CSV table of C-alpha atoms in Angstrom, one decimal:
chain,number,residue,atom,x,y,z
A,1,UNK,CA,15.6,-18.4,-20.0
A,2,UNK,CA,16.5,-19.8,-16.6
A,3,UNK,CA,19.7,-17.9,-15.2
A,4,UNK,CA,22.1,-20.3,-13.7
A,5,UNK,CA,23.1,-19.1,-10.6
A,6,UNK,CA,19.7,-17.3,-9.9
A,7,UNK,CA,17.7,-20.4,-9.9
A,8,UNK,CA,14.6,-20.5,-12.4
A,9,UNK,CA,13.0,-17.0,-12.5
A,10,UNK,CA,9.7,-16.7,-14.6
A,11,UNK,CA,7.5,-13.7,-14.8
A,12,UNK,CA,3.9,-13.8,-15.8
A,13,UNK,CA,3.0,-10.3,-17.3
A,14,UNK,CA,1.0,-8.4,-19.7
A,15,UNK,CA,2.9,-6.1,-22.2
A,16,UNK,CA,0.8,-3.1,-21.4
A,17,UNK,CA,0.8,-3.3,-17.5
A,18,UNK,CA,2.8,-0.7,-15.7
A,19,UNK,CA,2.9,-3.0,-12.6
A,20,UNK,CA,4.6,-5.8,-14.9
A,21,UNK,CA,6.7,-3.0,-16.4
A,22,UNK,CA,8.1,-2.1,-12.8
A,23,UNK,CA,9.3,-5.8,-12.4
A,24,UNK,CA,10.9,-5.9,-15.8
A,25,UNK,CA,12.8,-2.8,-15.3
A,26,UNK,CA,14.1,-4.2,-12.0
A,27,UNK,CA,15.4,-7.5,-13.4
A,28,UNK,CA,16.9,-5.5,-16.2
A,29,UNK,CA,18.7,-3.0,-14.0
A,30,UNK,CA,19.9,-6.0,-11.7
A,31,UNK,CA,21.1,-7.9,-14.8
A,32,UNK,CA,18.9,-11.0,-13.6
A,33,UNK,CA,17.7,-13.2,-16.7
A,34,UNK,CA,14.3,-14.7,-16.6
A,35,UNK,CA,11.5,-16.1,-18.8
A,36,UNK,CA,8.6,-13.8,-19.7
A,37,UNK,CA,5.3,-15.3,-20.0
A,38,UNK,CA,2.7,-13.0,-21.7
A,39,UNK,CA,-0.9,-13.7,-20.1
A,40,UNK,CA,-4.1,-13.3,-21.9
A,41,UNK,CA,-6.0,-11.7,-19.1
A,42,UNK,CA,-9.3,-12.5,-20.6
A,43,UNK,CA,-8.1,-16.2,-20.6
A,44,UNK,CA,-5.9,-16.6,-17.6
A,45,UNK,CA,-3.4,-19.6,-17.5
A,46,UNK,CA,-3.7,-22.2,-14.9
A,47,UNK,CA,-0.3,-21.4,-13.7
A,48,UNK,CA,-1.4,-17.6,-13.1
A,49,UNK,CA,-4.6,-18.8,-11.2
A,50,UNK,CA,-2.5,-21.1,-9.1
A,51,UNK,CA,0.3,-18.6,-8.5
A,52,UNK,CA,-1.9,-15.8,-7.4
A,53,UNK,CA,-5.1,-17.4,-6.3
A,54,UNK,CA,-6.0,-14.3,-4.1
A,55,UNK,CA,-5.9,-11.6,-6.9
A,56,UNK,CA,-5.5,-13.5,-10.2
A,57,UNK,CA,-3.3,-10.5,-11.4
A,58,UNK,CA,0.0,-9.9,-13.0
A,59,UNK,CA,3.0,-9.4,-12.5
A,60,UNK,CA,3.7,-12.6,-10.6
A,61,UNK,CA,7.4,-13.5,-10.4
A,62,UNK,CA,8.1,-17.3,-9.8
A,63,UNK,CA,11.3,-18.0,-8.4
A,64,UNK,CA,12.4,-21.8,-8.2
A,65,UNK,CA,8.6,-22.4,-8.2
A,66,UNK,CA,7.6,-20.1,-5.4
A,67,UNK,CA,5.4,-17.2,-6.4
A,68,UNK,CA,5.8,-13.5,-5.5
A,69,UNK,CA,2.7,-11.2,-6.1
A,70,UNK,CA,2.1,-7.3,-5.9
A,71,UNK,CA,4.9,-5.1,-7.8
A,72,UNK,CA,6.0,-3.4,-4.7
A,73,UNK,CA,6.6,-6.8,-3.0
A,74,UNK,CA,8.3,-8.4,-6.0
A,75,UNK,CA,10.7,-5.3,-6.2
A,76,UNK,CA,11.6,-5.7,-2.6
A,77,UNK,CA,12.1,-9.5,-3.1
A,78,UNK,CA,14.2,-9.1,-6.2
A,79,UNK,CA,16.4,-6.9,-4.1
A,80,UNK,CA,16.9,-9.3,-1.4
A,81,UNK,CA,16.8,-12.5,-3.1
A,82,UNK,CA,19.4,-11.4,-5.7
A,83,UNK,CA,21.2,-9.3,-3.3
A,84,UNK,CA,24.7,-10.3,-4.7
A,85,UNK,CA,23.8,-9.4,-8.4
A,86,UNK,CA,24.0,-6.0,-9.9
A,87,UNK,CA,23.0,-2.7,-8.0
A,88,UNK,CA,20.9,-2.7,-4.8
A,89,UNK,CA,17.3,-1.1,-5.4
A,90,UNK,CA,17.0,0.1,-1.7
A,91,UNK,CA,19.6,2.1,0.1
A,92,UNK,CA,21.5,0.9,3.0
A,93,UNK,CA,20.5,3.1,5.8
A,94,UNK,CA,17.3,2.4,7.5
A,95,UNK,CA,16.0,5.8,7.6
A,96,UNK,CA,16.6,6.4,3.6
A,97,UNK,CA,14.8,2.8,3.0
A,98,UNK,CA,12.0,4.3,5.1
A,99,UNK,CA,11.8,7.4,3.0
A,100,UNK,CA,12.1,5.3,-0.2
A,101,UNK,CA,9.3,3.1,0.9
A,102,UNK,CA,7.2,6.2,2.0
A,103,UNK,CA,7.3,7.5,-1.5
A,104,UNK,CA,6.7,4.2,-3.2
A,105,UNK,CA,3.5,4.0,-1.2
A,106,UNK,CA,2.8,7.5,-2.1
A,107,UNK,CA,3.0,6.7,-5.8
A,108,UNK,CA,1.0,3.8,-5.6
A,109,UNK,CA,-1.6,5.9,-3.6
A,110,UNK,CA,-1.7,8.3,-6.5
A,111,UNK,CA,-1.3,5.8,-9.3
A,112,UNK,CA,-4.8,6.5,-10.8
A,113,UNK,CA,-3.6,10.0,-11.5
A,114,UNK,CA,-0.7,8.9,-13.4
A,115,UNK,CA,-2.0,5.9,-15.5
A,116,UNK,CA,-4.6,7.2,-18.0
A,117,UNK,CA,-7.9,5.6,-17.4
A,118,UNK,CA,-6.2,2.7,-15.0
A,119,UNK,CA,-9.5,0.9,-15.2
A,120,UNK,CA,-8.9,0.1,-18.8
A,121,UNK,CA,-6.2,-2.2,-17.9
A,122,UNK,CA,-8.4,-4.6,-16.3
A,123,UNK,CA,-9.8,-7.0,-19.1
A,124,UNK,CA,-13.3,-6.9,-17.8
A,125,UNK,CA,-14.0,-3.5,-17.2
A,126,UNK,CA,-17.5,-2.7,-15.8
A,127,UNK,CA,-16.5,0.9,-14.8
A,128,UNK,CA,-17.5,3.7,-17.2
A,129,UNK,CA,-14.6,5.0,-18.9
A,130,UNK,CA,-16.6,8.4,-19.2
A,131,UNK,CA,-16.1,11.1,-16.5
A,132,UNK,CA,-17.9,14.1,-15.7
A,133,UNK,CA,-16.3,17.4,-16.5
A,134,UNK,CA,-16.3,17.9,-12.7
A,135,UNK,CA,-14.5,14.7,-12.1
A,136,UNK,CA,-12.0,15.4,-14.8
A,137,UNK,CA,-11.3,18.9,-13.4
A,138,UNK,CA,-10.9,17.4,-9.9
A,139,UNK,CA,-8.6,14.6,-11.2
A,140,UNK,CA,-6.4,17.3,-13.0
A,141,UNK,CA,-6.1,19.3,-9.9
A,142,UNK,CA,-5.1,16.2,-7.7
A,143,UNK,CA,-2.7,15.2,-10.3
A,144,UNK,CA,-1.0,18.6,-10.4
A,145,UNK,CA,-0.8,18.5,-6.6
A,146,UNK,CA,0.8,15.0,-6.8
A,147,UNK,CA,3.4,16.0,-9.2
A,148,UNK,CA,4.4,19.0,-7.3
A,149,UNK,CA,4.8,16.8,-4.3
A,150,UNK,CA,7.0,14.3,-6.2
A,151,UNK,CA,9.2,17.2,-7.5
A,152,UNK,CA,9.7,17.9,-3.8
A,153,UNK,CA,10.5,14.3,-3.2
A,154,UNK,CA,12.8,14.0,-6.0
A,155,UNK,CA,14.9,17.1,-4.7
A,156,UNK,CA,15.0,15.6,-1.3
A,157,UNK,CA,16.0,11.9,-2.2
A,158,UNK,CA,18.3,12.6,-5.2
A,159,UNK,CA,20.6,15.4,-3.5
A,160,UNK,CA,21.4,16.9,-6.8
A,161,UNK,CA,22.0,13.6,-8.4
A,162,UNK,CA,19.8,12.4,-11.6
A,163,UNK,CA,17.7,9.9,-9.7
A,164,UNK,CA,15.4,9.3,-6.4
A,165,UNK,CA,18.2,6.5,-5.9
A,166,UNK,CA,21.1,9.0,-6.3
A,167,UNK,CA,23.6,8.5,-8.9
A,168,UNK,CA,21.9,5.2,-10.1
A,169,UNK,CA,18.2,4.3,-10.2
A,170,UNK,CA,16.6,2.6,-7.3
A,171,UNK,CA,13.3,1.5,-5.9
A,172,UNK,CA,11.5,4.7,-6.1
A,173,UNK,CA,12.6,5.2,-9.6
A,174,UNK,CA,11.3,2.0,-10.8
A,175,UNK,CA,8.0,2.3,-8.9
A,176,UNK,CA,7.5,5.8,-10.9
A,177,UNK,CA,9.3,4.7,-14.1
A,178,UNK,CA,7.0,1.6,-14.8
A,179,UNK,CA,4.2,4.2,-14.9
A,180,UNK,CA,6.2,6.6,-17.4
A,181,UNK,CA,5.0,5.2,-20.7
A,182,UNK,CA,1.4,5.7,-19.4
A,183,UNK,CA,2.1,9.1,-18.4
A,184,UNK,CA,3.2,9.8,-21.9
A,185,UNK,CA,0.0,8.1,-23.1
A,186,UNK,CA,-2.0,10.6,-21.1
A,187,UNK,CA,0.1,13.6,-22.3
A,188,UNK,CA,-0.4,12.4,-25.9
A,189,UNK,CA,-4.0,11.9,-25.6
A,190,UNK,CA,-4.8,15.1,-23.7
A,191,UNK,CA,-2.2,17.4,-25.2
A,192,UNK,CA,-0.5,18.1,-22.0
A,193,UNK,CA,2.9,17.6,-20.2
A,194,UNK,CA,2.4,15.9,-16.7
A,195,UNK,CA,6.3,16.5,-16.1
A,196,UNK,CA,6.5,20.0,-17.3
A,197,UNK,CA,10.0,21.2,-17.5
A,198,UNK,CA,8.6,24.9,-16.6
A,199,UNK,CA,6.9,23.8,-13.2
A,200,UNK,CA,8.6,20.6,-12.4
A,201,UNK,CA,12.2,20.6,-14.0
A,202,UNK,CA,13.7,17.9,-11.9
A,203,UNK,CA,11.0,15.3,-12.9
A,204,UNK,CA,11.2,16.3,-16.5
A,205,UNK,CA,14.9,15.8,-16.4
A,206,UNK,CA,14.4,12.6,-14.5
A,207,UNK,CA,12.1,11.3,-17.0
A,208,UNK,CA,14.7,11.9,-19.7
A,209,UNK,CA,17.4,10.2,-17.8
A,210,UNK,CA,15.4,7.4,-16.9
A,211,UNK,CA,13.9,6.6,-20.2
A,212,UNK,CA,17.7,6.9,-21.6
A,213,UNK,CA,19.2,4.2,-19.3
A,214,UNK,CA,20.6,1.0,-21.2
A,215,UNK,CA,18.6,-1.1,-19.0
A,216,UNK,CA,15.5,0.8,-19.2
A,217,UNK,CA,14.9,1.7,-23.1
A,218,UNK,CA,14.7,-1.9,-24.4
A,219,UNK,CA,12.2,-2.8,-21.9
A,220,UNK,CA,9.8,0.2,-22.3
A,221,UNK,CA,6.6,-0.5,-24.5
A,222,UNK,CA,6.1,1.7,-27.5
A,223,UNK,CA,3.8,4.8,-26.4
A,224,UNK,CA,2.1,4.6,-29.9
A,225,UNK,CA,1.1,1.1,-29.2
A,226,UNK,CA,0.0,1.9,-25.7
A,227,UNK,CA,-2.2,4.7,-27.2
A,228,UNK,CA,-3.7,2.4,-29.7
A,229,UNK,CA,-4.3,-0.1,-26.8
A,230,UNK,CA,-6.0,2.7,-24.7
A,231,UNK,CA,-8.2,3.7,-27.3
A,232,UNK,CA,-9.4,0.1,-28.3
A,233,UNK,CA,-10.2,-0.3,-24.6
A,234,UNK,CA,-12.0,2.7,-24.2
A,235,UNK,CA,-14.2,2.3,-27.2
A,236,UNK,CA,-14.8,-1.4,-25.9
A,237,UNK,CA,-15.9,-0.1,-22.6
A,238,UNK,CA,-18.0,2.6,-24.1
A,239,UNK,CA,-19.9,0.0,-26.3
A,240,UNK,CA,-20.4,-2.3,-23.2
A,241,UNK,CA,-21.7,0.7,-21.2
A,242,UNK,CA,-24.1,1.8,-24.2
A,243,UNK,CA,-25.5,-1.9,-24.4
A,244,UNK,CA,-25.9,-2.0,-20.6
A,245,UNK,CA,-27.9,1.0,-20.5
A,246,UNK,CA,-30.0,0.6,-23.6
B,1,UNK,CA,11.1,8.4,27.5
B,2,UNK,CA,14.1,8.5,25.4
B,3,UNK,CA,15.8,5.0,25.6
B,4,UNK,CA,19.6,5.2,25.9
B,5,UNK,CA,21.2,2.8,23.4
B,6,UNK,CA,18.3,3.1,21.1
B,7,UNK,CA,18.8,7.0,20.7
B,8,UNK,CA,15.7,9.3,21.1
B,9,UNK,CA,12.4,7.7,20.0
B,10,UNK,CA,9.2,9.7,19.9
B,11,UNK,CA,5.9,8.4,18.7
B,12,UNK,CA,3.1,11.0,17.6
B,13,UNK,CA,-0.4,9.3,17.8
B,14,UNK,CA,-3.9,9.2,18.8
B,15,UNK,CA,-5.1,6.7,21.5
B,16,UNK,CA,-7.9,5.3,18.9
B,17,UNK,CA,-6.0,5.0,15.9
B,18,UNK,CA,-5.4,1.2,14.7
B,19,UNK,CA,-2.4,2.5,12.7
B,20,UNK,CA,-0.7,4.3,15.7
B,21,UNK,CA,-1.5,1.0,17.8
B,22,UNK,CA,0.4,-1.1,15.2
B,23,UNK,CA,3.5,0.9,16.0
B,24,UNK,CA,3.0,1.0,19.8
B,25,UNK,CA,2.6,-2.9,19.4
B,26,UNK,CA,5.7,-3.4,17.5
B,27,UNK,CA,7.7,-1.2,20.1
B,28,UNK,CA,6.2,-3.1,23.1
B,29,UNK,CA,7.0,-6.6,21.4
B,30,UNK,CA,10.7,-5.4,20.6
B,31,UNK,CA,11.1,-3.8,24.0
B,32,UNK,CA,11.9,-0.5,22.5
B,33,UNK,CA,11.2,2.5,25.0
B,34,UNK,CA,9.9,5.8,23.5
B,35,UNK,CA,8.2,9.1,24.6
B,36,UNK,CA,4.5,8.9,23.4
B,37,UNK,CA,2.7,12.1,22.4
B,38,UNK,CA,-1.0,12.2,22.1
B,39,UNK,CA,-2.1,14.5,19.2
B,40,UNK,CA,-5.2,16.5,19.1
B,41,UNK,CA,-6.2,16.0,15.4
B,42,UNK,CA,-8.4,19.0,15.4
B,43,UNK,CA,-5.5,21.0,16.4
B,44,UNK,CA,-2.4,19.4,15.1
B,45,UNK,CA,0.9,20.3,16.7
B,46,UNK,CA,3.8,22.1,14.8
B,47,UNK,CA,5.7,19.0,15.3
B,48,UNK,CA,3.2,16.8,13.5
B,49,UNK,CA,2.8,19.2,10.5
B,50,UNK,CA,6.6,19.5,10.0
B,51,UNK,CA,7.2,15.9,10.5
B,52,UNK,CA,4.4,14.6,8.1
B,53,UNK,CA,4.1,17.6,5.7
B,54,UNK,CA,2.5,15.1,2.9
B,55,UNK,CA,-0.3,13.6,4.8
B,56,UNK,CA,-0.3,15.4,8.4
B,57,UNK,CA,-1.4,12.0,9.8
B,58,UNK,CA,-0.5,9.9,12.8
B,59,UNK,CA,1.2,7.8,13.4
B,60,UNK,CA,4.7,9.4,13.0
B,61,UNK,CA,7.9,7.9,14.6
B,62,UNK,CA,10.7,10.3,15.2
B,63,UNK,CA,14.0,8.5,15.8
B,64,UNK,CA,16.9,10.9,16.7
B,65,UNK,CA,15.0,13.8,15.1
B,66,UNK,CA,14.3,12.1,11.8
B,67,UNK,CA,10.5,11.2,11.1
B,68,UNK,CA,9.3,8.1,9.6
B,69,UNK,CA,5.6,8.0,8.4
B,70,UNK,CA,3.0,5.4,7.2
B,71,UNK,CA,2.5,2.4,9.8
B,72,UNK,CA,3.7,-0.2,7.5
B,73,UNK,CA,6.9,1.9,6.6
B,74,UNK,CA,7.3,2.4,10.4
B,75,UNK,CA,7.1,-1.2,11.3
B,76,UNK,CA,9.6,-2.0,8.8
B,77,UNK,CA,11.9,0.9,9.9
B,78,UNK,CA,11.5,-0.5,13.6
B,79,UNK,CA,12.6,-4.0,12.5
B,80,UNK,CA,15.7,-2.6,10.8
B,81,UNK,CA,16.8,0.3,13.0
B,82,UNK,CA,16.4,-1.9,16.1
B,83,UNK,CA,17.5,-5.0,14.5
B,84,UNK,CA,19.7,-6.0,17.5
B,85,UNK,CA,16.8,-5.5,20.2
B,86,UNK,CA,14.0,-8.0,20.9
B,87,UNK,CA,12.4,-10.3,18.3
B,88,UNK,CA,12.6,-9.7,14.7
B,89,UNK,CA,9.2,-8.8,13.2
B,90,UNK,CA,9.9,-9.9,9.6
B,91,UNK,CA,11.0,-13.6,8.8
B,92,UNK,CA,14.8,-14.0,7.5
B,93,UNK,CA,13.9,-16.1,4.2
B,94,UNK,CA,13.2,-13.4,1.1
B,95,UNK,CA,10.3,-15.5,0.1
B,96,UNK,CA,8.8,-15.7,3.6
B,97,UNK,CA,9.4,-11.8,3.7
B,98,UNK,CA,7.6,-11.5,0.5
B,99,UNK,CA,4.6,-13.6,1.6
B,100,UNK,CA,4.4,-11.3,5.0
B,101,UNK,CA,4.5,-8.2,2.9
B,102,UNK,CA,1.9,-9.5,0.6
B,103,UNK,CA,-0.4,-10.2,3.5
B,104,UNK,CA,0.1,-6.9,5.2
B,105,UNK,CA,-0.7,-5.1,2.0
B,106,UNK,CA,-3.7,-7.2,1.7
B,107,UNK,CA,-5.0,-6.3,5.1
B,108,UNK,CA,-4.9,-2.6,4.2
B,109,UNK,CA,-5.6,-2.7,0.5
B,110,UNK,CA,-8.3,-5.3,0.6
B,111,UNK,CA,-9.7,-6.2,4.2
B,112,UNK,CA,-9.8,-2.7,5.5
B,113,UNK,CA,-10.7,-1.1,2.4
B,114,UNK,CA,-13.8,-3.4,2.2
B,115,UNK,CA,-14.7,-2.9,5.8
B,116,UNK,CA,-14.5,0.8,5.3
B,117,UNK,CA,-16.9,0.5,2.4
B,118,UNK,CA,-19.1,-1.7,4.5
B,119,UNK,CA,-19.7,1.2,7.1
B,120,UNK,CA,-19.1,4.2,5.0
B,121,UNK,CA,-20.4,3.4,1.4
B,122,UNK,CA,-22.4,6.1,-0.1
B,123,UNK,CA,-25.3,3.7,-0.8
B,124,UNK,CA,-26.9,0.6,0.6
B,125,UNK,CA,-25.6,-1.1,-2.5
B,126,UNK,CA,-22.0,-0.1,-1.9
B,127,UNK,CA,-22.3,-1.1,1.8
B,128,UNK,CA,-23.6,-4.4,0.9
B,129,UNK,CA,-20.7,-5.0,-1.6
B,130,UNK,CA,-18.3,-3.9,0.9
B,131,UNK,CA,-19.5,-6.3,3.5
B,132,UNK,CA,-19.5,-9.3,0.9
B,133,UNK,CA,-15.8,-8.5,0.0
B,134,UNK,CA,-14.9,-7.9,3.6
B,135,UNK,CA,-16.2,-11.5,4.5
B,136,UNK,CA,-14.3,-12.9,1.6
B,137,UNK,CA,-11.3,-11.1,2.9
B,138,UNK,CA,-11.7,-12.9,6.4
B,139,UNK,CA,-11.7,-16.1,4.5
B,140,UNK,CA,-8.5,-15.5,2.5
B,141,UNK,CA,-7.0,-14.6,6.1
B,142,UNK,CA,-8.0,-17.7,7.6
B,143,UNK,CA,-6.1,-19.3,4.8
B,144,UNK,CA,-3.3,-16.9,5.0
B,145,UNK,CA,-2.9,-17.8,8.8
B,146,UNK,CA,-2.8,-21.6,8.0
B,147,UNK,CA,-0.3,-21.1,5.3
B,148,UNK,CA,2.1,-18.7,7.5
B,149,UNK,CA,1.8,-20.1,10.8
B,150,UNK,CA,2.2,-23.9,10.0
B,151,UNK,CA,0.5,-25.0,12.9
B,152,UNK,CA,1.9,-22.5,15.4
B,153,UNK,CA,0.0,-19.8,17.2
B,154,UNK,CA,0.8,-16.7,14.8
B,155,UNK,CA,1.4,-15.6,11.4
B,156,UNK,CA,5.0,-15.1,12.5
B,157,UNK,CA,5.1,-18.7,13.9
B,158,UNK,CA,5.8,-19.3,17.8
B,159,UNK,CA,6.2,-15.6,18.3
B,160,UNK,CA,4.2,-12.8,16.6
B,161,UNK,CA,5.6,-10.8,13.8
B,162,UNK,CA,4.9,-8.4,11.1
B,163,UNK,CA,1.4,-9.5,9.9
B,164,UNK,CA,0.2,-10.2,13.3
B,165,UNK,CA,1.1,-6.7,14.2
B,166,UNK,CA,-0.5,-5.3,11.1
B,167,UNK,CA,-3.7,-7.3,11.7
B,168,UNK,CA,-3.5,-6.8,15.6
B,169,UNK,CA,-3.8,-3.2,15.6
B,170,UNK,CA,-7.0,-3.6,13.9
B,171,UNK,CA,-8.2,-6.2,16.2
B,172,UNK,CA,-9.5,-4.1,19.1
B,173,UNK,CA,-11.4,-2.1,16.3
B,174,UNK,CA,-12.9,-5.4,15.2
B,175,UNK,CA,-13.8,-6.2,18.9
B,176,UNK,CA,-15.6,-2.9,19.1
B,177,UNK,CA,-17.5,-3.3,15.8
B,178,UNK,CA,-18.5,-6.9,16.7
B,179,UNK,CA,-19.8,-5.6,20.0
B,180,UNK,CA,-21.6,-2.8,18.3
B,181,UNK,CA,-23.3,-5.0,15.6
B,182,UNK,CA,-23.7,-8.1,17.7
B,183,UNK,CA,-21.4,-10.2,15.3
B,184,UNK,CA,-18.2,-11.9,15.4
B,185,UNK,CA,-15.7,-11.3,12.6
B,186,UNK,CA,-13.5,-13.9,13.5
B,187,UNK,CA,-16.2,-16.4,14.1
B,188,UNK,CA,-14.9,-19.7,15.6
B,189,UNK,CA,-17.3,-21.8,13.4
B,190,UNK,CA,-16.1,-20.5,9.9
B,191,UNK,CA,-12.6,-19.1,10.8
B,192,UNK,CA,-11.3,-21.1,13.7
B,193,UNK,CA,-7.7,-20.4,13.4
B,194,UNK,CA,-8.3,-16.8,13.4
B,195,UNK,CA,-10.7,-16.9,16.3
B,196,UNK,CA,-7.9,-18.7,18.3
B,197,UNK,CA,-5.3,-16.2,17.1
B,198,UNK,CA,-7.2,-13.1,18.2
B,199,UNK,CA,-7.3,-14.7,21.9
B,200,UNK,CA,-3.6,-15.7,21.6
B,201,UNK,CA,-2.8,-12.2,20.4
B,202,UNK,CA,-4.8,-10.4,22.9
B,203,UNK,CA,-3.4,-12.5,25.8
B,204,UNK,CA,0.3,-11.5,25.1
B,205,UNK,CA,1.8,-9.2,27.9
B,206,UNK,CA,3.4,-6.9,25.2
B,207,UNK,CA,0.0,-6.6,23.7
B,208,UNK,CA,-2.2,-6.2,26.9
B,209,UNK,CA,0.2,-3.4,27.9
B,210,UNK,CA,-0.7,-1.3,25.0
B,211,UNK,CA,-4.2,-2.3,23.7
B,212,UNK,CA,-7.0,0.3,24.5
B,213,UNK,CA,-10.3,-0.7,26.2
B,214,UNK,CA,-12.9,-2.0,23.9
B,215,UNK,CA,-15.5,-0.2,25.9
B,216,UNK,CA,-14.0,3.2,25.5
B,217,UNK,CA,-13.7,2.7,21.7
B,218,UNK,CA,-17.3,1.7,21.6
B,219,UNK,CA,-18.1,4.9,23.3
B,220,UNK,CA,-15.6,6.7,21.0
B,221,UNK,CA,-17.4,5.1,17.8
B,222,UNK,CA,-20.9,5.9,19.0
B,223,UNK,CA,-19.9,9.6,19.8
B,224,UNK,CA,-18.3,9.9,16.4
B,225,UNK,CA,-21.3,8.3,14.5
B,226,UNK,CA,-23.7,10.7,16.3
B,227,UNK,CA,-21.7,13.7,15.3
B,228,UNK,CA,-21.5,12.5,11.7
B,229,UNK,CA,-24.9,12.1,11.6
B,230,UNK,CA,-25.6,15.5,12.8
B,231,UNK,CA,-23.1,17.0,10.4
B,232,UNK,CA,-24.5,15.1,7.5
B,233,UNK,CA,-28.2,16.2,8.6
B,234,UNK,CA,-27.0,19.8,8.7
B,235,UNK,CA,-25.3,19.6,5.4
B,236,UNK,CA,-28.3,18.1,3.8
B,237,UNK,CA,-30.7,20.7,5.1
B,238,UNK,CA,-28.0,23.5,3.9
B,239,UNK,CA,-27.3,22.0,0.5
B,240,UNK,CA,-29.1,19.1,-1.4
B,241,UNK,CA,-26.8,16.7,0.3
B,242,UNK,CA,-24.2,16.7,-2.8
B,243,UNK,CA,-21.6,14.7,-1.0
B,244,UNK,CA,-23.9,12.4,1.0
B,245,UNK,CA,-23.4,11.4,4.6
B,246,UNK,CA,-19.8,10.4,4.3
B,247,UNK,CA,-17.6,12.3,6.7
B,248,UNK,CA,-13.9,12.7,6.0
B,249,UNK,CA,-11.7,11.3,8.7
B,250,UNK,CA,-8.7,13.7,8.4
B,251,UNK,CA,-6.8,12.3,11.2
B,252,UNK,CA,-5.2,9.0,10.9
B,253,UNK,CA,-4.6,6.7,7.8
B,254,UNK,CA,-7.6,5.7,6.0
B,255,UNK,CA,-9.6,4.7,8.9
B,256,UNK,CA,-13.6,4.0,9.0
B,257,UNK,CA,-15.6,2.9,11.8
């Protein structure tokens, strides 16, 4: 519902989207109340098309009737528009902010490595969900390298504390945290551990700490439901591909 | 040279990179003095490798010994670290800031990505698709300029701001590409606001001072294309052209001729 002092806050989203999740986590962390609207991406609402005419994608945050699009832009908007409410998402020092923005951009650059079959989230998926063994191997190699880099980032940013943001979760935690359920999906489906405590102990501990936060736990989608969702999308895509080539 | 009250400011770059140019434009617009270091990307300096270990790319801004990487991150840093000096790059209102950040992300994530595909796509089909998407992106940017400028000359209004600099860094490369292809990316017939914007931006003192010569960029691009073709021909002769004719540009941020 609209939150009195905050003005009217509405979030257009889709329950399985990691990008929408980032925004829900941010609003939850800051304690900003909002109205959530679940979009059917195969039949987008007039409001969504009007609010995000360029991309027609979720998430879209609508604050007092004004839309904000793109998860990283929305997170920074939330930090600035609700500066007086709850904890800050970005640090105060300009260089620390630059470091946070750098890692947020890095995570988005590599998001396809963390979100299992990212193209499945697009309702109209023309891309083939099948990958060659070569592509899978290359992907796994790149994912391992990216995770190693993030382990180093966490070490640098956290300075011994549990989160990228230090004692409490911040911008980078949210940008990576939104992807966490999908990382678990990939792990479940591939029988691996992306944030392996043996090779990336800080990230493994971070994943546990982040997942356990009061503001985070109730917002996270169930991994089991996401796995179901992913399998349904994969068979749908495979069927479409088969019909296309036959 | 280091600017007294600003602390020591150093920029690692290459003269031809549009991403480096964005940073030079921002520093010029704000009136922040700095030491510029031209990097040889075929032989990267120790300083570059240490300052940007993740990507080893330019631009890198080093302020009082602390490095900042990625052009959009650097621009926002400049706006915040030198908040007292010269004009602001981002507007004050949170929603206006969000709109500016949205269009900056669009320029890199959609417009430049499509332009890159148009020139470096693996197949003719991919290239054609890129060209189509790039043209659509230009149309969207015309709309963005109309929305953001509210009748003034720049995305930032009366004076250039964040989005102007983000697009402005790319402008001289658009001029070079236009010359080489005999087209007009910002065609006054179809995108009148952008056509006027390009002229206004180019004419700014702070911009003229740092923009490279279009003719030098054309020369550079032709040499690069010739070399890429030669490398591709050699590779195709050696192996059955497994990776096609796409040459990796491992110097600046995602950058394609």
